[in-house]
PDB file of C-alpha atoms in Angstrom:
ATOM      1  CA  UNK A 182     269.364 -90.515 140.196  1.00  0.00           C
ATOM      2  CA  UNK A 183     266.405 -92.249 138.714  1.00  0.00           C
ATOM      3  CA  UNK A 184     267.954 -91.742 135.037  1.00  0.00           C
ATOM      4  CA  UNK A 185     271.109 -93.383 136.591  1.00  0.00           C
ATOM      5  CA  UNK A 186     268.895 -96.442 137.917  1.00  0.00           C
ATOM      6  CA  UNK A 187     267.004 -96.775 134.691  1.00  0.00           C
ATOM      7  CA  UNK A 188     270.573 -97.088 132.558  1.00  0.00           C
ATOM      8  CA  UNK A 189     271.537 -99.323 135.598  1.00  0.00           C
ATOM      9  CA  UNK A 190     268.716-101.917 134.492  1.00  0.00           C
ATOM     10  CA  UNK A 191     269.065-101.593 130.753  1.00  0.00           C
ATOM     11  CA  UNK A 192     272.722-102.552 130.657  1.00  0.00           C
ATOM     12  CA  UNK A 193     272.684-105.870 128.993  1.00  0.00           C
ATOM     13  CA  UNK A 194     275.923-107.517 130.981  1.00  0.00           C
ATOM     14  CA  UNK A 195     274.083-106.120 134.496  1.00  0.00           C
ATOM     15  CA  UNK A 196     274.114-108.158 137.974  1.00  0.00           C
ATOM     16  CA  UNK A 197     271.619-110.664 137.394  1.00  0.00           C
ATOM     17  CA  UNK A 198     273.085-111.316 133.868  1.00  0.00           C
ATOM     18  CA  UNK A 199     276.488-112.394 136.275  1.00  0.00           C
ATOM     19  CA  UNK A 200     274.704-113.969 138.307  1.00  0.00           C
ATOM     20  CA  UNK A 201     272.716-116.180 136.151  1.00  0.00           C
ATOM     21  CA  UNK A 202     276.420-116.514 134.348  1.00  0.00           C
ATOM     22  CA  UNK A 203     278.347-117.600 137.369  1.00  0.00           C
ATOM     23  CA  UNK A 204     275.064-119.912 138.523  1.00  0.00           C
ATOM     24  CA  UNK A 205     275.431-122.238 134.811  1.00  0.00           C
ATOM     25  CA  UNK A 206     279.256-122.030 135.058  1.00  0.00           C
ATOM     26  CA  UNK A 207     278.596-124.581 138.176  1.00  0.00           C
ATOM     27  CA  UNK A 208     275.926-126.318 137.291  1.00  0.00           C
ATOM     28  CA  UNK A 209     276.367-126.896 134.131  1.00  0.00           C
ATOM     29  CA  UNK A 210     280.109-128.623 135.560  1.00  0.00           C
ATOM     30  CA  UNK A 211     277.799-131.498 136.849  1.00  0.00           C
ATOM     31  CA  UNK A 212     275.712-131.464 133.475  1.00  0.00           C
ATOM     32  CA  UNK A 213     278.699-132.397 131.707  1.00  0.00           C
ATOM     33  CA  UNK A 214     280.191-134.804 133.825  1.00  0.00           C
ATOM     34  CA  UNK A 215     277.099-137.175 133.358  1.00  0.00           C
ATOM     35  CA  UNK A 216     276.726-136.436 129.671  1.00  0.00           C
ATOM     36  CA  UNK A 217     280.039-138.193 129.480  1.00  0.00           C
ATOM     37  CA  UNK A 218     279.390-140.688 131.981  1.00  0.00           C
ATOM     38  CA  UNK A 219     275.303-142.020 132.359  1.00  0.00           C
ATOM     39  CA  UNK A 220     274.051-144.279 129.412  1.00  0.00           C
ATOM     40  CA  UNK A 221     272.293-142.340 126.899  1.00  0.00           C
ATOM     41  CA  UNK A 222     268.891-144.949 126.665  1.00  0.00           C
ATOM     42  CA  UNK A 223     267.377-146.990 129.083  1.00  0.00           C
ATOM     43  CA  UNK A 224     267.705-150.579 128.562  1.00  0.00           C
ATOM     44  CA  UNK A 225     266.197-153.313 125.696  1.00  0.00           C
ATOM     45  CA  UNK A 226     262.980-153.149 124.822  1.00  0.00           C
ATOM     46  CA  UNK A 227     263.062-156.949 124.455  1.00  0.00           C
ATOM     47  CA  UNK A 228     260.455-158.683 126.692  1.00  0.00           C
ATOM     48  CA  UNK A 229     259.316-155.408 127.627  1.00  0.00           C
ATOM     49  CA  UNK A 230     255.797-154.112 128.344  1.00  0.00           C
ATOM     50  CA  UNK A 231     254.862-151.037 126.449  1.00  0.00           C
ATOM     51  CA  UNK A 232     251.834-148.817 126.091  1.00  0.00           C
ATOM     52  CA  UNK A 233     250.508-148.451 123.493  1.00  0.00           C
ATOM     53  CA  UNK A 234     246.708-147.145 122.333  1.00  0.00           C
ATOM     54  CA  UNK A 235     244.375-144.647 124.203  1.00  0.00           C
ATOM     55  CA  UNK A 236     246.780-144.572 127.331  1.00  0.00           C
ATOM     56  CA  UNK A 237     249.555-143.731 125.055  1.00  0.00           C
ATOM     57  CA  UNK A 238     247.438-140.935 123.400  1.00  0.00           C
ATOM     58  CA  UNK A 239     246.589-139.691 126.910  1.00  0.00           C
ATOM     59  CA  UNK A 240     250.251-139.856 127.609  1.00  0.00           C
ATOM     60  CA  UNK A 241     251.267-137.896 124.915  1.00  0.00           C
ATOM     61  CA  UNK A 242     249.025-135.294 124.923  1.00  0.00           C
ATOM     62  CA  UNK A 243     249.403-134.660 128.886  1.00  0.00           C
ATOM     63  CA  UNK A 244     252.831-133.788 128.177  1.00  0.00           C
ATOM     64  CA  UNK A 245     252.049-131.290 125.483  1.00  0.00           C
ATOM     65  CA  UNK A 246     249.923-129.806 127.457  1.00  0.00           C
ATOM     66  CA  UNK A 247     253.230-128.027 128.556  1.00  0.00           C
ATOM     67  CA  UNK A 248     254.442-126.237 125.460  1.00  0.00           C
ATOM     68  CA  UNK A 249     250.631-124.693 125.613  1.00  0.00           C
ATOM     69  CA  UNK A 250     250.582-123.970 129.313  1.00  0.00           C
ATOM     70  CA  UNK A 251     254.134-122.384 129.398  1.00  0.00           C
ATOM     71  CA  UNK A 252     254.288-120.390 126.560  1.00  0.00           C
ATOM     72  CA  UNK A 253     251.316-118.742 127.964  1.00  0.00           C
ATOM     73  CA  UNK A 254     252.824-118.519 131.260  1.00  0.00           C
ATOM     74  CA  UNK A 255     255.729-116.621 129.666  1.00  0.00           C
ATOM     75  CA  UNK A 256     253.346-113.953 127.864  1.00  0.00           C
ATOM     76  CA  UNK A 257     251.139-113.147 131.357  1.00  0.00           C
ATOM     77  CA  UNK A 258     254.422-113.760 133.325  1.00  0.00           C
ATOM     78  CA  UNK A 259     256.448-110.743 130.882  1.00  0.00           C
ATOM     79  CA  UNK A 260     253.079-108.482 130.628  1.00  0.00           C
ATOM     80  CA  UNK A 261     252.166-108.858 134.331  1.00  0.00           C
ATOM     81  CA  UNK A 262     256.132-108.166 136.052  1.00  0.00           C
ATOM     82  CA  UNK A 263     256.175-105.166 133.363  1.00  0.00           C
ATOM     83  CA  UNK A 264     253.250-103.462 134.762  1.00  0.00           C
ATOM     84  CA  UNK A 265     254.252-104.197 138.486  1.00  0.00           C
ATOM     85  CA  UNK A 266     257.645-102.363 136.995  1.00  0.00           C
ATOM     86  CA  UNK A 267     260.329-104.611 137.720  1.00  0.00           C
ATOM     87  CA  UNK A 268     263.651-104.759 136.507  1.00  0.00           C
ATOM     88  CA  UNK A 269     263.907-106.188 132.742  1.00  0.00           C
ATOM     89  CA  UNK A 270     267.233-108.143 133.999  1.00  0.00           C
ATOM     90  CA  UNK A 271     264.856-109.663 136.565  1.00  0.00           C
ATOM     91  CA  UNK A 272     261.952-110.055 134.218  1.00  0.00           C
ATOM     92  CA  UNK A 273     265.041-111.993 131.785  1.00  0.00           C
ATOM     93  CA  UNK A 274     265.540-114.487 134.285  1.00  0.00           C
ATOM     94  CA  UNK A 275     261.863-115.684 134.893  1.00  0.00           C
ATOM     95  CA  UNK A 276     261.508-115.596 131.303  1.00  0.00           C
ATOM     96  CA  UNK A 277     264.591-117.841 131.250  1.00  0.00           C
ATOM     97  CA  UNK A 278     263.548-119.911 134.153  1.00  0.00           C
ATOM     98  CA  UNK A 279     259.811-120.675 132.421  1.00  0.00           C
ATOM     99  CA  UNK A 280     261.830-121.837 128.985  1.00  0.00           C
ATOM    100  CA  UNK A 281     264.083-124.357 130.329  1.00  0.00           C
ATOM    101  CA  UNK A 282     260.989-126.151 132.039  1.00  0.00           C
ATOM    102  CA  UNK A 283     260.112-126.828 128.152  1.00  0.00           C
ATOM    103  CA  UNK A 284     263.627-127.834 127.701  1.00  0.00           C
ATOM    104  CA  UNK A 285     263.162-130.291 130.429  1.00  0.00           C
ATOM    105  CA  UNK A 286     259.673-131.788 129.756  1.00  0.00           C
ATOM    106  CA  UNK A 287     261.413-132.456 126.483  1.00  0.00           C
ATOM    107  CA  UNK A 288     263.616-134.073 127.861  1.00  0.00           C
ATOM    108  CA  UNK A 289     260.963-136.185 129.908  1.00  0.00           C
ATOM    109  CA  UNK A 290     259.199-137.224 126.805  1.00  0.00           C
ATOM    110  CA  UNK A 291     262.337-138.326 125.032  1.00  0.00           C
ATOM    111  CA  UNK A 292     263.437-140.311 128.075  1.00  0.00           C
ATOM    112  CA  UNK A 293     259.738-142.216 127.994  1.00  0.00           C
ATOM    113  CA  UNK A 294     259.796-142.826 124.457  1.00  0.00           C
ATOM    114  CA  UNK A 295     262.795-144.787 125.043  1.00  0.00           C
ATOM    115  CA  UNK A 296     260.855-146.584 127.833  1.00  0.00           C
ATOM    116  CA  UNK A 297     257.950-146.918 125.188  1.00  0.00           C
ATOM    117  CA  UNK A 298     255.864-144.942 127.598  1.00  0.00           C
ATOM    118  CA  UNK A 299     255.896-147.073 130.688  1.00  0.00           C
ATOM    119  CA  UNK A 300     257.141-145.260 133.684  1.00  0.00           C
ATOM    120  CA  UNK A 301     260.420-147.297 135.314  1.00  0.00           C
ATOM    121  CA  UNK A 302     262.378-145.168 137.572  1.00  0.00           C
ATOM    122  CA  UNK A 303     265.797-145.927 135.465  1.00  0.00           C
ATOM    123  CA  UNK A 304     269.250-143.965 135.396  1.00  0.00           C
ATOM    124  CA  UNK A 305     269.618-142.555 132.101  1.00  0.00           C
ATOM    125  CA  UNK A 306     271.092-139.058 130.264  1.00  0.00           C
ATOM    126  CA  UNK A 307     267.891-138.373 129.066  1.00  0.00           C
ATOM    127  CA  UNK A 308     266.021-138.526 132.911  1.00  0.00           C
ATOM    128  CA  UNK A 309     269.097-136.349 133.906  1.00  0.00           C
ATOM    129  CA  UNK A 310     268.527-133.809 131.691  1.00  0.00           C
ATOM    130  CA  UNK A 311     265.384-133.622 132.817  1.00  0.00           C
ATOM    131  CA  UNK A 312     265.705-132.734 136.669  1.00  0.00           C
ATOM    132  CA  UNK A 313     268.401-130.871 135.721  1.00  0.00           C
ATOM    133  CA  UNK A 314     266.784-127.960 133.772  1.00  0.00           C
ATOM    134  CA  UNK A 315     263.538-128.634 135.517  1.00  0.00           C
ATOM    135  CA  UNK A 316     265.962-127.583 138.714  1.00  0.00           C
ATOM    136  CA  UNK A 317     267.443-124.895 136.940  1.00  0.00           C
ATOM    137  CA  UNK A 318     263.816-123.433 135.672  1.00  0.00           C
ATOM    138  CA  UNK A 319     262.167-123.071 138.980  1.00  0.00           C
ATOM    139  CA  UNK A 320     265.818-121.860 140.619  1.00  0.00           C
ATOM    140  CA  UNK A 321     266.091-119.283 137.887  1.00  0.00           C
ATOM    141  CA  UNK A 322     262.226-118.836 137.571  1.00  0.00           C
ATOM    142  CA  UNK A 323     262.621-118.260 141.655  1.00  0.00           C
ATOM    143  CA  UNK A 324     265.637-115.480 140.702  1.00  0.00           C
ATOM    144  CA  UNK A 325     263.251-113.577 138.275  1.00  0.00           C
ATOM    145  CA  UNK A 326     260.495-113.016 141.820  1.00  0.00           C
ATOM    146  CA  UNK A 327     262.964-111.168 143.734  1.00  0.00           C
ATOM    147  CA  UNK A 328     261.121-108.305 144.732  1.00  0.00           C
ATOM    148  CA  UNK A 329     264.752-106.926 145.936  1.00  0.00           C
ATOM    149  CA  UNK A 330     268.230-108.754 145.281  1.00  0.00           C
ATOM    150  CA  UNK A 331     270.344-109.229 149.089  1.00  0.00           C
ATOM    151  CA  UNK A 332     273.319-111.382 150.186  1.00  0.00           C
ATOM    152  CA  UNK A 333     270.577-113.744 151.007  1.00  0.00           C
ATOM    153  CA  UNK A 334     269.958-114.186 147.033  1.00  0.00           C
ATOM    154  CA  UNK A 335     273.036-114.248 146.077  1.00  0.00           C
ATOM    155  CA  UNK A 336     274.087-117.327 148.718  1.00  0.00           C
ATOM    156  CA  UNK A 337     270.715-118.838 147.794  1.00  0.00           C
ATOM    157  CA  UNK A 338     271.691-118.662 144.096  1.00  0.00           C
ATOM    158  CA  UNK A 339     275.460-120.265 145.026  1.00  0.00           C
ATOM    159  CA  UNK A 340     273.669-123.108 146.899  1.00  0.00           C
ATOM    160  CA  UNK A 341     271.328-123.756 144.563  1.00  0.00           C
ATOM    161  CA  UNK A 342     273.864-123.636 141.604  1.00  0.00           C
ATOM    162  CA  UNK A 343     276.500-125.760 144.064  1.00  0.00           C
ATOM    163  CA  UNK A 344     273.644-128.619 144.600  1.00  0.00           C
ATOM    164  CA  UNK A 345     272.651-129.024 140.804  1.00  0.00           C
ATOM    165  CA  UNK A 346     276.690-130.282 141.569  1.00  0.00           C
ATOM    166  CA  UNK A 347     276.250-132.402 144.242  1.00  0.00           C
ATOM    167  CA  UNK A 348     273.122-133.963 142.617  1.00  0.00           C
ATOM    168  CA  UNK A 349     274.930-134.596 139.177  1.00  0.00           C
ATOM    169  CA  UNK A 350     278.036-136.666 141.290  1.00  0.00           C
ATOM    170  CA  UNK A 351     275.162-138.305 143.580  1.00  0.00           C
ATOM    171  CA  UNK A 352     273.441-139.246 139.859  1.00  0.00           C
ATOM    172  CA  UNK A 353     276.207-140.835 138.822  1.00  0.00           C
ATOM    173  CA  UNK A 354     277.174-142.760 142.071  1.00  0.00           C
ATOM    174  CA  UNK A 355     273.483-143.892 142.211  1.00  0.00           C
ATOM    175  CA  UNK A 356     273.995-145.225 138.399  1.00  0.00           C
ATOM    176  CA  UNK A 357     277.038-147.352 139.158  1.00  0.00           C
ATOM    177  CA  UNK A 358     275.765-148.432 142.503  1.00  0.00           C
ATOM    178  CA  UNK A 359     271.663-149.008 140.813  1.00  0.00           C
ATOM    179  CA  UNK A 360     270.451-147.395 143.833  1.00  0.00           C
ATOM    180  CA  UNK A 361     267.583-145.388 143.343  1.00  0.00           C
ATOM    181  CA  UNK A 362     267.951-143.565 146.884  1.00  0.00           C
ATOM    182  CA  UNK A 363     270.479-141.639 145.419  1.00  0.00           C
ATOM    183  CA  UNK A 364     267.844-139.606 143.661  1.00  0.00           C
ATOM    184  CA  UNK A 365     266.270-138.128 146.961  1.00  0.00           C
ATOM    185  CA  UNK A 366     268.446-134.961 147.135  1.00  0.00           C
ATOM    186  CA  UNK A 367     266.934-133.984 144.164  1.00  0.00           C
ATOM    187  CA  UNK A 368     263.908-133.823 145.640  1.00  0.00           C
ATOM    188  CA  UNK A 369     265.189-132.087 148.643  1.00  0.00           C
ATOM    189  CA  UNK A 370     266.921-129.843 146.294  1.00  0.00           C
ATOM    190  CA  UNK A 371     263.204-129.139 144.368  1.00  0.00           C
ATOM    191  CA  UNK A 372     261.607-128.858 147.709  1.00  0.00           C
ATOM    192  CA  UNK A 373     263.980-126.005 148.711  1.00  0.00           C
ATOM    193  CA  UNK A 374     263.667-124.465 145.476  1.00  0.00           C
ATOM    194  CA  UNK A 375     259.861-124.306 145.890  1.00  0.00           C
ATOM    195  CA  UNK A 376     259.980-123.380 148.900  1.00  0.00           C
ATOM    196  CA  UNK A 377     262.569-119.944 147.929  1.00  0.00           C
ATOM    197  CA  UNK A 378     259.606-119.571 144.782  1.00  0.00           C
ATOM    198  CA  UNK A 379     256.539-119.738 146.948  1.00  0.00           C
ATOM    199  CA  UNK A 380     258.082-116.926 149.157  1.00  0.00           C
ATOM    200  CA  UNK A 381     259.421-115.055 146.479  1.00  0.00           C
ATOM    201  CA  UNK A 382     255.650-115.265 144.965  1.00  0.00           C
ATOM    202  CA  UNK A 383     253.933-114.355 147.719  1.00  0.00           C
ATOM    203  CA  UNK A 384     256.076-111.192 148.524  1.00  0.00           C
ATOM    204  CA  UNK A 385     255.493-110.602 145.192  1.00  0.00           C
ATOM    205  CA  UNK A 386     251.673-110.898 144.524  1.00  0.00           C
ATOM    206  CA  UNK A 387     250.850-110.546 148.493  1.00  0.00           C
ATOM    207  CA  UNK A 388     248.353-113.421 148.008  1.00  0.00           C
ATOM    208  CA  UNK A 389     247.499-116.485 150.318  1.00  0.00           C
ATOM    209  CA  UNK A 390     246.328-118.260 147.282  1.00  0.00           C
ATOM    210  CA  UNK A 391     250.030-118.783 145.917  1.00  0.00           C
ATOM    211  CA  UNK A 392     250.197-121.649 148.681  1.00  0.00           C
ATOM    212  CA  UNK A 393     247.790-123.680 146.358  1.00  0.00           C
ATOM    213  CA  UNK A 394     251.369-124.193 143.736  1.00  0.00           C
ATOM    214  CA  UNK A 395     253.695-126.040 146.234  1.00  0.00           C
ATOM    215  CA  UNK A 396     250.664-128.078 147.559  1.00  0.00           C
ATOM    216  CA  UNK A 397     249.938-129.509 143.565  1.00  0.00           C
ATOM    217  CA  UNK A 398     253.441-129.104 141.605  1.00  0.00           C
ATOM    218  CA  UNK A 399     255.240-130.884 144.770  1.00  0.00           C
ATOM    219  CA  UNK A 400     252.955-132.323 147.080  1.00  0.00           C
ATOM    220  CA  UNK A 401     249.908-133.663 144.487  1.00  0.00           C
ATOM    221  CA  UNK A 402     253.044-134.515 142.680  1.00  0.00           C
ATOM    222  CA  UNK A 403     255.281-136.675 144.216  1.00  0.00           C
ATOM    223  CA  UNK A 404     251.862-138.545 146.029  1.00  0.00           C
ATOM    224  CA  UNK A 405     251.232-139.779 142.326  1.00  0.00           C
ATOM    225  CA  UNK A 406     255.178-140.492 142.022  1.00  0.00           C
ATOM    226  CA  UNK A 407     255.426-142.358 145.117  1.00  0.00           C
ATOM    227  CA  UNK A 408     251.661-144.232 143.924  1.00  0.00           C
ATOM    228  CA  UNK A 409     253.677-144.657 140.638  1.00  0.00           C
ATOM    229  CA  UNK A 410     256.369-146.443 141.607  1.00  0.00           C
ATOM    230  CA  UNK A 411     254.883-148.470 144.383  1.00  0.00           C
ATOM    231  CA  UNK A 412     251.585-149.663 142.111  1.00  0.00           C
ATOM    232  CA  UNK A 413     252.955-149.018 138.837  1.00  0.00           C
ATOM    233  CA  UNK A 414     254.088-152.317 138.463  1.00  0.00           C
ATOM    234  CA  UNK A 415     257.766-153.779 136.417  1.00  0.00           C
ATOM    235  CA  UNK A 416     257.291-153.536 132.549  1.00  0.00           C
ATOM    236  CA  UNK A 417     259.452-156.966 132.323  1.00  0.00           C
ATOM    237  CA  UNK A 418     258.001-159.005 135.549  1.00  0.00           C
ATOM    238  CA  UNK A 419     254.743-157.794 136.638  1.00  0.00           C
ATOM    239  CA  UNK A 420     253.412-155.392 134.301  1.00  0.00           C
ATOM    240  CA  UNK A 421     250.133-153.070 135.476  1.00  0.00           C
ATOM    241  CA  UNK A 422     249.194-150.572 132.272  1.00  0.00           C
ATOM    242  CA  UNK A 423     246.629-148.971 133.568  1.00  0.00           C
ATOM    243  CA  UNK A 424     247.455-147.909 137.091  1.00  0.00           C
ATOM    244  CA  UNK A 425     251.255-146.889 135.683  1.00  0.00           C
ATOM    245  CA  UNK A 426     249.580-144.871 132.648  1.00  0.00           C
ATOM    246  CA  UNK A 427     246.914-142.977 135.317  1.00  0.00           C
ATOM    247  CA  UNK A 428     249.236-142.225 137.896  1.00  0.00           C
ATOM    248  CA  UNK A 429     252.013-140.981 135.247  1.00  0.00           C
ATOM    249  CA  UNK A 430     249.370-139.227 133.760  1.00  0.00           C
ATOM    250  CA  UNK A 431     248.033-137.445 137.475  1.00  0.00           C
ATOM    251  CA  UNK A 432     251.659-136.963 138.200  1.00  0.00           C
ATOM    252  CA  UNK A 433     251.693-134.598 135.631  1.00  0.00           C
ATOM    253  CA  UNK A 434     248.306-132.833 135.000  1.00  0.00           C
ATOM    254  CA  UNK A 435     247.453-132.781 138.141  1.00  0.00           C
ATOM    255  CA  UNK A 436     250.468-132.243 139.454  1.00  0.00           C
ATOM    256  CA  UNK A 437     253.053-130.040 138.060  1.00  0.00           C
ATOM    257  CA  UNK A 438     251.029-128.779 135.080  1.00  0.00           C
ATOM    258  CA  UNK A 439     248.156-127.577 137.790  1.00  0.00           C
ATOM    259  CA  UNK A 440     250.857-125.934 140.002  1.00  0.00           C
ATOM    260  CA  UNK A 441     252.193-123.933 137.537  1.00  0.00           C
ATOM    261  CA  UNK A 442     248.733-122.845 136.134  1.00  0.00           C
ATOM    262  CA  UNK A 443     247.805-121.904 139.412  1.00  0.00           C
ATOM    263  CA  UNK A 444     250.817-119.568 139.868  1.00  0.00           C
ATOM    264  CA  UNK A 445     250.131-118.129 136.480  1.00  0.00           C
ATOM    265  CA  UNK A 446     246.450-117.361 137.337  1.00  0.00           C
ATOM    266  CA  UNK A 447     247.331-115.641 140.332  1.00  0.00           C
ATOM    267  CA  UNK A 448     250.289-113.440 138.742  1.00  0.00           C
ATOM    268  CA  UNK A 449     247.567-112.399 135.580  1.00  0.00           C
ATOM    269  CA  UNK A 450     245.087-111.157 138.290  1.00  0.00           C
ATOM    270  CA  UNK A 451     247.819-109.218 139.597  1.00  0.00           C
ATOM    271  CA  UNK A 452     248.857-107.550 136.473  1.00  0.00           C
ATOM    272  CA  UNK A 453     244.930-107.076 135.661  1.00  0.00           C
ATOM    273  CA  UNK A 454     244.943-105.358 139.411  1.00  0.00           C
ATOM    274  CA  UNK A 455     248.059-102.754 138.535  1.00  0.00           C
ATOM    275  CA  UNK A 456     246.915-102.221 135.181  1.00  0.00           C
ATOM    276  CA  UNK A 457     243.483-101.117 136.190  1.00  0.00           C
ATOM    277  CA  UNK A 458     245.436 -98.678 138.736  1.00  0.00           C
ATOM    278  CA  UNK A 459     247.269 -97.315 136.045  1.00  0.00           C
ATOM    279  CA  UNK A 460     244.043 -96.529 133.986  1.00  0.00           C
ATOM    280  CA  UNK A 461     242.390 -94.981 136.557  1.00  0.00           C
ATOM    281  CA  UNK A 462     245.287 -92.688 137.632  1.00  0.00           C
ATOM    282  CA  UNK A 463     244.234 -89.279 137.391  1.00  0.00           C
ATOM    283  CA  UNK A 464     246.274 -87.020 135.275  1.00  0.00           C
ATOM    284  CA  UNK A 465     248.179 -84.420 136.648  1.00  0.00           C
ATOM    285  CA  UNK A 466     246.892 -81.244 134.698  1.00  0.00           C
ATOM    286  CA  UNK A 467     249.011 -78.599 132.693  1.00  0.00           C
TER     287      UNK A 467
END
């Protein structure tokens, strides 16, 4: 029996290979659609306000801060779900999950270099790209914390995948019509997403402390976001530098980048925990 379950999650092409399959066979539907549809850059530079100097520095370097933080987050996350002896198809899918939020920060920083590094909430490919695999991390990320995989997943994987759909047709409508409302079911998408993680994580690691991610990488978050777009000023009209580059920059570090540190922290003190029960297992004598 247990030699049967152990080939069961070794098999390369196993369940939650299908499933992460069938859940980028929809989604990535919507991806395409905008590719061909959205504008690829936002618009001229010509009589617009960039940053430029130490705030652009600061910029920068906040959103390196990621390919640091995550590749980390990958080791501890791999190490730590190995000791607590989960599935390697689950273990896949985190690590899967944690590499496309590099993918989308990449994203990010392309889409602001065409924006010269002043934050203007714009419709553009590049911004698209960016919620979409920043969706599809924590979704997937989310997938790899299922302590045990029920119908429940499974329909939570289908609506997730089917709303990564809805968002990419609401994207587009919101383009044509320049109406940036159409962007808030992506945040009701993230907030559902986060809210599937957080459980998932605290099933997982049985720790209160896990409530401390949702509160920075959504709430902390989108308070800077919504202090961003209401201070940050219009890089043609009524320019404010400083307030857009510190609350672009809070968004981020002390946002997101603090969530997900956060959640890492907690799951490396949980590997440290079953690690040191391993060690100090007696062994059984001869």
């Amino acid at each position: 029996m247990n030699a049967s379950k152990q080939l069961s999650n070794e098999r390369i092409i196993d369940s939650t290979f299908q499933r992460i399959f069938v859940f980028f066979l929809i989604s990535f539907i919507g991806l395409g659609y905008i590719l061909s549809t959205l504008p690829e850059t936002s618009g001229s530079l010509s009589g617009r306000t960039c940053i430029t100097g130490s705030w652009k520095l600061a910029l920068i370097l906040t959103h390196i801060v990621a390919f640091v933080l995550i590749p980390v987050s990958m080791k501890i996350f791999y190490h730590s779900l190995t000791v607590l002896k989960l599935p390697q198809s689950t273990i896949f899918a985190s690590q899967l999950g944690l590499s496309f939020i590099m993918v989308s920060i990449a994203s990010e920083i392309g889409w602001h270099v065409t924006q010269c590094w002043y934050y203007q909430d714009e419709f553009t490919m590049l911004n698209f790209m960016f919620y979409f695999f920043l969706l599809s991390a924590f979704a997937l990320w989310g997938d790899g914390l299922a302590v045990k995989h029920t119908w429940i997943t499974q329909v939570l994987n289908i609506i997730f995948a089917l709303s990564l759909l809805v968002i990419s047709i609401l994207y587009s409508v919101g383009d044509m019509s320049e109406n940036s409302n159409y962007k808030i079911p992506i945040y009701i998408a993230l907030t559902l997403i986060f809210s599937v993680l957080t459980y998932r994580g605290y099933k997982l690691l049985d720790d209160w402390r896990i409530i401390f991610f949702p509160i920075f990488s959504v709430g902390v978050n989108l308070f800077f976001v919504f202090l961003l777009q209401k201070y940050g000023g219009d890089p043609y009209t009524s320019p404010n530098v400083t307030l857009n580059a510190l609350f672009h920059i809070l968004h981020d570090l002390a946002g997101t980048e603090t969530g997900v540190a956060i959640f890492t922290g907690l799951v490396y003190l949980k590997g440290r925990e079953a690690s040191s029960k391993e060690l100090n297992k007696p062994v059984p004598s001869n």
